[in-house]
C-alpha atoms as a PDB file:
ATOM      1  CA  UNK A   1      15.886  18.490  16.928  1.00  0.00           C
ATOM      2  CA  UNK A   2      12.446  17.374  18.116  1.00  0.00           C
ATOM      3  CA  UNK A   3      10.890  20.698  17.038  1.00  0.00           C
ATOM      4  CA  UNK A   4      12.285  20.250  13.544  1.00  0.00           C
ATOM      5  CA  UNK A   5      11.004  16.677  13.361  1.00  0.00           C
ATOM      6  CA  UNK A   6       7.582  17.792  14.627  1.00  0.00           C
ATOM      7  CA  UNK A   7       7.461  20.532  12.010  1.00  0.00           C
ATOM      8  CA  UNK A   8       8.385  18.061   9.259  1.00  0.00           C
ATOM      9  CA  UNK A   9       5.757  15.579  10.444  1.00  0.00           C
ATOM     10  CA  UNK A  10       3.041  18.240  10.449  1.00  0.00           C
ATOM     11  CA  UNK A  11       4.105  19.408   6.990  1.00  0.00           C
ATOM     12  CA  UNK A  12       3.996  15.866   5.584  1.00  0.00           C
ATOM     13  CA  UNK A  13       0.642  15.164   7.271  1.00  0.00           C
ATOM     14  CA  UNK A  14      -0.752  18.282   5.575  1.00  0.00           C
ATOM     15  CA  UNK A  15      -4.484  18.841   5.818  1.00  0.00           C
ATOM     16  CA  UNK A  16      -4.973  15.468   7.539  1.00  0.00           C
ATOM     17  CA  UNK A  17      -3.011  16.693  10.567  1.00  0.00           C
ATOM     18  CA  UNK A  18      -1.742  14.580  13.460  1.00  0.00           C
ATOM     19  CA  UNK A  19      -3.295  13.796  16.827  1.00  0.00           C
ATOM     20  CA  UNK A  20      -1.292  14.099  20.027  1.00  0.00           C
ATOM     21  CA  UNK A  21      -1.360  10.296  20.272  1.00  0.00           C
ATOM     22  CA  UNK A  22       0.097   9.933  16.767  1.00  0.00           C
ATOM     23  CA  UNK A  23       2.873  12.408  17.590  1.00  0.00           C
ATOM     24  CA  UNK A  24       3.489  10.582  20.881  1.00  0.00           C
ATOM     25  CA  UNK A  25       3.793   7.242  19.079  1.00  0.00           C
ATOM     26  CA  UNK A  26       5.985   8.473  16.212  1.00  0.00           C
ATOM     27  CA  UNK A  27       8.380  10.428  18.435  1.00  0.00           C
ATOM     28  CA  UNK A  28       8.235   7.891  21.265  1.00  0.00           C
ATOM     29  CA  UNK A  29       7.427  10.555  23.869  1.00  0.00           C
ATOM     30  CA  UNK A  30       5.137  10.675  26.895  1.00  0.00           C
ATOM     31  CA  UNK A  31       1.981  12.839  27.037  1.00  0.00           C
ATOM     32  CA  UNK A  32       3.634  15.627  29.017  1.00  0.00           C
ATOM     33  CA  UNK A  33       6.605  15.896  26.632  1.00  0.00           C
ATOM     34  CA  UNK A  34       4.282  15.990  23.585  1.00  0.00           C
ATOM     35  CA  UNK A  35       2.227  18.780  25.161  1.00  0.00           C
ATOM     36  CA  UNK A  36       5.386  20.735  26.010  1.00  0.00           C
ATOM     37  CA  UNK A  37       6.749  20.236  22.490  1.00  0.00           C
ATOM     38  CA  UNK A  38       3.484  21.391  20.872  1.00  0.00           C
ATOM     39  CA  UNK A  39       3.297  24.460  23.156  1.00  0.00           C
ATOM     40  CA  UNK A  40       6.908  25.356  22.359  1.00  0.00           C
ATOM     41  CA  UNK A  41       6.324  24.962  18.619  1.00  0.00           C
ATOM     42  CA  UNK A  42       3.119  27.034  18.785  1.00  0.00           C
ATOM     43  CA  UNK A  43       4.971  29.852  20.610  1.00  0.00           C
ATOM     44  CA  UNK A  44       7.734  29.748  18.000  1.00  0.00           C
ATOM     45  CA  UNK A  45       5.216  30.024  15.154  1.00  0.00           C
ATOM     46  CA  UNK A  46       3.376  32.870  16.906  1.00  0.00           C
ATOM     47  CA  UNK A  47       6.424  35.035  16.167  1.00  0.00           C
ATOM     48  CA  UNK A  48       5.370  37.779  13.734  1.00  0.00           C
ATOM     49  CA  UNK A  49       8.187  36.783  11.354  1.00  0.00           C
ATOM     50  CA  UNK A  50       6.656  33.351  10.730  1.00  0.00           C
ATOM     51  CA  UNK A  51       4.103  32.629   8.012  1.00  0.00           C
ATOM     52  CA  UNK A  52       2.501  29.583   9.573  1.00  0.00           C
ATOM     53  CA  UNK A  53       0.554  28.873  12.725  1.00  0.00           C
ATOM     54  CA  UNK A  54      -0.291  25.693  14.606  1.00  0.00           C
ATOM     55  CA  UNK A  55      -4.019  25.004  14.826  1.00  0.00           C
ATOM     56  CA  UNK A  56      -5.981  22.306  16.629  1.00  0.00           C
ATOM     57  CA  UNK A  57      -9.036  21.209  14.657  1.00  0.00           C
ATOM     58  CA  UNK A  58     -10.974  17.984  14.878  1.00  0.00           C
ATOM     59  CA  UNK A  59      -8.610  16.443  17.461  1.00  0.00           C
ATOM     60  CA  UNK A  60      -5.684  17.023  15.088  1.00  0.00           C
ATOM     61  CA  UNK A  61      -2.807  19.473  15.030  1.00  0.00           C
ATOM     62  CA  UNK A  62      -2.259  21.088  11.629  1.00  0.00           C
ATOM     63  CA  UNK A  63      -0.150  23.785  10.061  1.00  0.00           C
ATOM     64  CA  UNK A  64      -2.075  26.699   8.614  1.00  0.00           C
ATOM     65  CA  UNK A  65      -1.229  30.057   7.088  1.00  0.00           C
ATOM     66  CA  UNK A  66      -1.736  33.251   9.061  1.00  0.00           C
ATOM     67  CA  UNK A  67      -4.779  35.377   8.204  1.00  0.00           C
ATOM     68  CA  UNK A  68      -2.751  38.595   8.170  1.00  0.00           C
ATOM     69  CA  UNK A  69      -0.880  37.329   5.058  1.00  0.00           C
ATOM     70  CA  UNK A  70      -4.058  36.500   3.137  1.00  0.00           C
ATOM     71  CA  UNK A  71      -3.604  39.228   0.502  1.00  0.00           C
ATOM     72  CA  UNK A  72      -0.293  37.663  -0.594  1.00  0.00           C
ATOM     73  CA  UNK A  73      -1.833  34.210  -0.927  1.00  0.00           C
ATOM     74  CA  UNK A  74      -4.595  35.701  -3.057  1.00  0.00           C
ATOM     75  CA  UNK A  75      -1.981  37.332  -5.299  1.00  0.00           C
ATOM     76  CA  UNK A  76      -0.272  33.971  -5.678  1.00  0.00           C
ATOM     77  CA  UNK A  77      -3.557  32.283  -6.466  1.00  0.00           C
ATOM     78  CA  UNK A  78      -4.354  34.837  -9.154  1.00  0.00           C
ATOM     79  CA  UNK A  79      -0.859  34.594 -10.626  1.00  0.00           C
ATOM     80  CA  UNK A  80      -0.810  30.794 -10.466  1.00  0.00           C
ATOM     81  CA  UNK A  81      -4.239  30.411 -12.001  1.00  0.00           C
ATOM     82  CA  UNK A  82      -3.340  32.577 -14.965  1.00  0.00           C
ATOM     83  CA  UNK A  83      -0.434  30.289 -15.813  1.00  0.00           C
ATOM     84  CA  UNK A  84      -0.858  27.093 -17.785  1.00  0.00           C
ATOM     85  CA  UNK A  85      -1.352  23.793 -16.002  1.00  0.00           C
ATOM     86  CA  UNK A  86       1.701  21.561 -15.710  1.00  0.00           C
ATOM     87  CA  UNK A  87       1.815  17.998 -16.996  1.00  0.00           C
ATOM     88  CA  UNK A  88       1.540  16.723 -13.412  1.00  0.00           C
ATOM     89  CA  UNK A  89      -1.513  18.930 -12.771  1.00  0.00           C
ATOM     90  CA  UNK A  90      -3.169  17.656 -15.936  1.00  0.00           C
ATOM     91  CA  UNK A  91      -2.452  14.035 -14.948  1.00  0.00           C
ATOM     92  CA  UNK A  92      -4.031  14.504 -11.536  1.00  0.00           C
ATOM     93  CA  UNK A  93      -7.033  16.325 -13.014  1.00  0.00           C
ATOM     94  CA  UNK A  94      -7.632  13.540 -15.542  1.00  0.00           C
ATOM     95  CA  UNK A  95      -7.441  10.894 -12.821  1.00  0.00           C
ATOM     96  CA  UNK A  96      -9.885  12.812 -10.630  1.00  0.00           C
ATOM     97  CA  UNK A  97     -12.260  13.653 -13.483  1.00  0.00           C
ATOM     98  CA  UNK A  98     -12.582  10.019 -14.597  1.00  0.00           C
ATOM     99  CA  UNK A  99     -12.553   8.418 -11.125  1.00  0.00           C
ATOM    100  CA  UNK A 100     -14.268  10.895  -8.818  1.00  0.00           C
ATOM    101  CA  UNK A 101     -14.677  10.885  -5.945  1.00  0.00           C
ATOM    102  CA  UNK A 102     -11.121   9.662  -5.332  1.00  0.00           C
ATOM    103  CA  UNK A 103      -8.585   9.870  -2.502  1.00  0.00           C
ATOM    104  CA  UNK A 104      -5.011  11.091  -2.759  1.00  0.00           C
ATOM    105  CA  UNK A 105      -3.815   7.551  -1.978  1.00  0.00           C
ATOM    106  CA  UNK A 106      -5.725   6.169  -4.945  1.00  0.00           C
ATOM    107  CA  UNK A 107      -4.350   8.939  -7.186  1.00  0.00           C
ATOM    108  CA  UNK A 108      -0.833   8.061  -5.980  1.00  0.00           C
ATOM    109  CA  UNK A 109      -1.423   4.399  -6.858  1.00  0.00           C
ATOM    110  CA  UNK A 110      -2.453   5.279 -10.390  1.00  0.00           C
ATOM    111  CA  UNK A 111       0.360   7.786 -10.977  1.00  0.00           C
ATOM    112  CA  UNK A 112       3.053   5.906  -9.089  1.00  0.00           C
ATOM    113  CA  UNK A 113       4.247   9.102  -7.381  1.00  0.00           C
ATOM    114  CA  UNK A 114       3.033  11.307  -4.561  1.00  0.00           C
ATOM    115  CA  UNK A 115       0.272  13.681  -5.625  1.00  0.00           C
ATOM    116  CA  UNK A 116      -0.496  15.354  -2.282  1.00  0.00           C
ATOM    117  CA  UNK A 117       1.104  18.696  -3.185  1.00  0.00           C
ATOM    118  CA  UNK A 118      -0.514  18.766  -6.613  1.00  0.00           C
ATOM    119  CA  UNK A 119      -3.930  18.036  -5.106  1.00  0.00           C
ATOM    120  CA  UNK A 120      -3.386  20.924  -2.683  1.00  0.00           C
ATOM    121  CA  UNK A 121      -2.513  23.245  -5.564  1.00  0.00           C
ATOM    122  CA  UNK A 122      -5.546  22.185  -7.576  1.00  0.00           C
ATOM    123  CA  UNK A 123      -7.815  22.763  -4.562  1.00  0.00           C
ATOM    124  CA  UNK A 124      -6.178  26.173  -4.139  1.00  0.00           C
ATOM    125  CA  UNK A 125      -6.891  26.946  -7.805  1.00  0.00           C
ATOM    126  CA  UNK A 126     -10.503  25.883  -7.340  1.00  0.00           C
ATOM    127  CA  UNK A 127     -10.361  23.150 -10.001  1.00  0.00           C
ATOM    128  CA  UNK A 128     -11.098  20.377  -7.486  1.00  0.00           C
ATOM    129  CA  UNK A 129     -12.704  20.240  -4.061  1.00  0.00           C
ATOM    130  CA  UNK A 130     -13.234  17.893  -1.146  1.00  0.00           C
ATOM    131  CA  UNK A 131     -16.241  15.681  -1.865  1.00  0.00           C
ATOM    132  CA  UNK A 132     -16.346  14.011   1.549  1.00  0.00           C
ATOM    133  CA  UNK A 133     -14.554  11.117   3.196  1.00  0.00           C
ATOM    134  CA  UNK A 134     -13.986   7.581   1.999  1.00  0.00           C
ATOM    135  CA  UNK A 135     -15.089   4.494   3.896  1.00  0.00           C
ATOM    136  CA  UNK A 136     -11.503   3.195   3.661  1.00  0.00           C
ATOM    137  CA  UNK A 137      -9.471   2.848   6.872  1.00  0.00           C
ATOM    138  CA  UNK A 138      -8.468   6.267   8.167  1.00  0.00           C
ATOM    139  CA  UNK A 139     -11.422   7.846   6.336  1.00  0.00           C
ATOM    140  CA  UNK A 140      -9.259   9.757   3.801  1.00  0.00           C
ATOM    141  CA  UNK A 141     -10.756  12.769   2.069  1.00  0.00           C
ATOM    142  CA  UNK A 142     -11.977  12.228  -1.470  1.00  0.00           C
ATOM    143  CA  UNK A 143     -11.910  14.841  -4.213  1.00  0.00           C
ATOM    144  CA  UNK A 144     -14.039  15.775  -7.197  1.00  0.00           C
ATOM    145  CA  UNK A 145     -13.850  18.363  -9.950  1.00  0.00           C
ATOM    146  CA  UNK A 146     -15.634  21.716  -9.666  1.00  0.00           C
ATOM    147  CA  UNK A 147     -17.610  23.948 -11.977  1.00  0.00           C
ATOM    148  CA  UNK A 148     -14.412  25.955 -12.400  1.00  0.00           C
ATOM    149  CA  UNK A 149     -12.850  22.783 -13.848  1.00  0.00           C
ATOM    150  CA  UNK A 150     -15.704  22.539 -16.354  1.00  0.00           C
ATOM    151  CA  UNK A 151     -15.276  26.220 -17.277  1.00  0.00           C
ATOM    152  CA  UNK A 152     -11.497  25.872 -17.630  1.00  0.00           C
ATOM    153  CA  UNK A 153     -11.906  23.011 -20.113  1.00  0.00           C
ATOM    154  CA  UNK A 154     -15.007  24.503 -21.764  1.00  0.00           C
ATOM    155  CA  UNK A 155     -17.283  21.613 -20.766  1.00  0.00           C
ATOM    156  CA  UNK A 156     -20.969  21.791 -19.854  1.00  0.00           C
ATOM    157  CA  UNK A 157     -20.939  18.513 -17.921  1.00  0.00           C
ATOM    158  CA  UNK A 158     -18.552  15.693 -17.155  1.00  0.00           C
ATOM    159  CA  UNK A 159     -20.416  13.620 -19.746  1.00  0.00           C
ATOM    160  CA  UNK A 160     -18.589  15.672 -22.378  1.00  0.00           C
ATOM    161  CA  UNK A 161     -15.219  14.257 -21.311  1.00  0.00           C
ATOM    162  CA  UNK A 162     -13.720  12.191 -24.134  1.00  0.00           C
ATOM    163  CA  UNK A 163     -13.910   8.419 -23.787  1.00  0.00           C
ATOM    164  CA  UNK A 164     -10.676   6.911 -22.520  1.00  0.00           C
ATOM    165  CA  UNK A 165      -9.223   4.341 -24.867  1.00  0.00           C
ATOM    166  CA  UNK A 166      -6.761   1.922 -23.311  1.00  0.00           C
ATOM    167  CA  UNK A 167      -4.394   0.309 -25.845  1.00  0.00           C
ATOM    168  CA  UNK A 168      -5.132  -3.417 -26.341  1.00  0.00           C
ATOM    169  CA  UNK A 169      -1.608  -4.464 -25.296  1.00  0.00           C
ATOM    170  CA  UNK A 170      -2.087  -2.658 -21.964  1.00  0.00           C
ATOM    171  CA  UNK A 171      -5.293  -4.603 -21.326  1.00  0.00           C
ATOM    172  CA  UNK A 172      -3.473  -7.867 -22.123  1.00  0.00           C
ATOM    173  CA  UNK A 173      -0.596  -6.916 -19.766  1.00  0.00           C
ATOM    174  CA  UNK A 174      -3.068  -6.364 -16.940  1.00  0.00           C
ATOM    175  CA  UNK A 175      -4.753  -9.710 -17.596  1.00  0.00           C
ATOM    176  CA  UNK A 176      -1.377 -11.452 -17.430  1.00  0.00           C
ATOM    177  CA  UNK A 177      -0.775 -10.065 -13.961  1.00  0.00           C
ATOM    178  CA  UNK A 178      -3.479 -12.373 -12.689  1.00  0.00           C
ATOM    179  CA  UNK A 179      -2.465 -15.478 -14.589  1.00  0.00           C
ATOM    180  CA  UNK A 180       0.256 -17.613 -13.056  1.00  0.00           C
ATOM    181  CA  UNK A 181       3.091 -18.583 -15.368  1.00  0.00           C
ATOM    182  CA  UNK A 182       4.271 -21.331 -13.087  1.00  0.00           C
ATOM    183  CA  UNK A 183       3.013 -24.870 -13.076  1.00  0.00           C
ATOM    184  CA  UNK A 184       3.147 -27.229 -10.123  1.00  0.00           C
ATOM    185  CA  UNK A 185       5.891 -29.793 -10.229  1.00  0.00           C
ATOM    186  CA  UNK A 186       4.456 -33.201 -10.814  1.00  0.00           C
END
């Protein structure tokens, strides 16, 4: 069971990865057990029938695809890119284009749903890229649009993006969030 939980944790952590200390804390294990678990999982993934591998980069353990399968990933990328963008992809692109650089957490706040997978897909398509790290706690990666994004939408610069118009009632709703409707009892 611990191997399955470890695999799920690494999948959810995605490109951020997990340190041995984070795994130790989450699974409530000692250092030796974490090392044994990671070694066992790495050996299991080294099997030629598996598509992923466990890598250790920047003091973090991460899942990565195997190089020997690269040609299939390229085929997927070419096939995926030729298809139209989904509504979710367009939402994430709009949020990034108007707020860049922006972290996945901030995108999630705006959309109200997890955007991690969509961000990964858009990076894979080359429409967005990592622009660095935020100064927020945990130093999350921030993303920006690419030249491929501009080409896809036939734009010369980001200045050509249409102006966002927020309906007046939405602005009033947001103002009301900060105004108390309760009065002190006298």
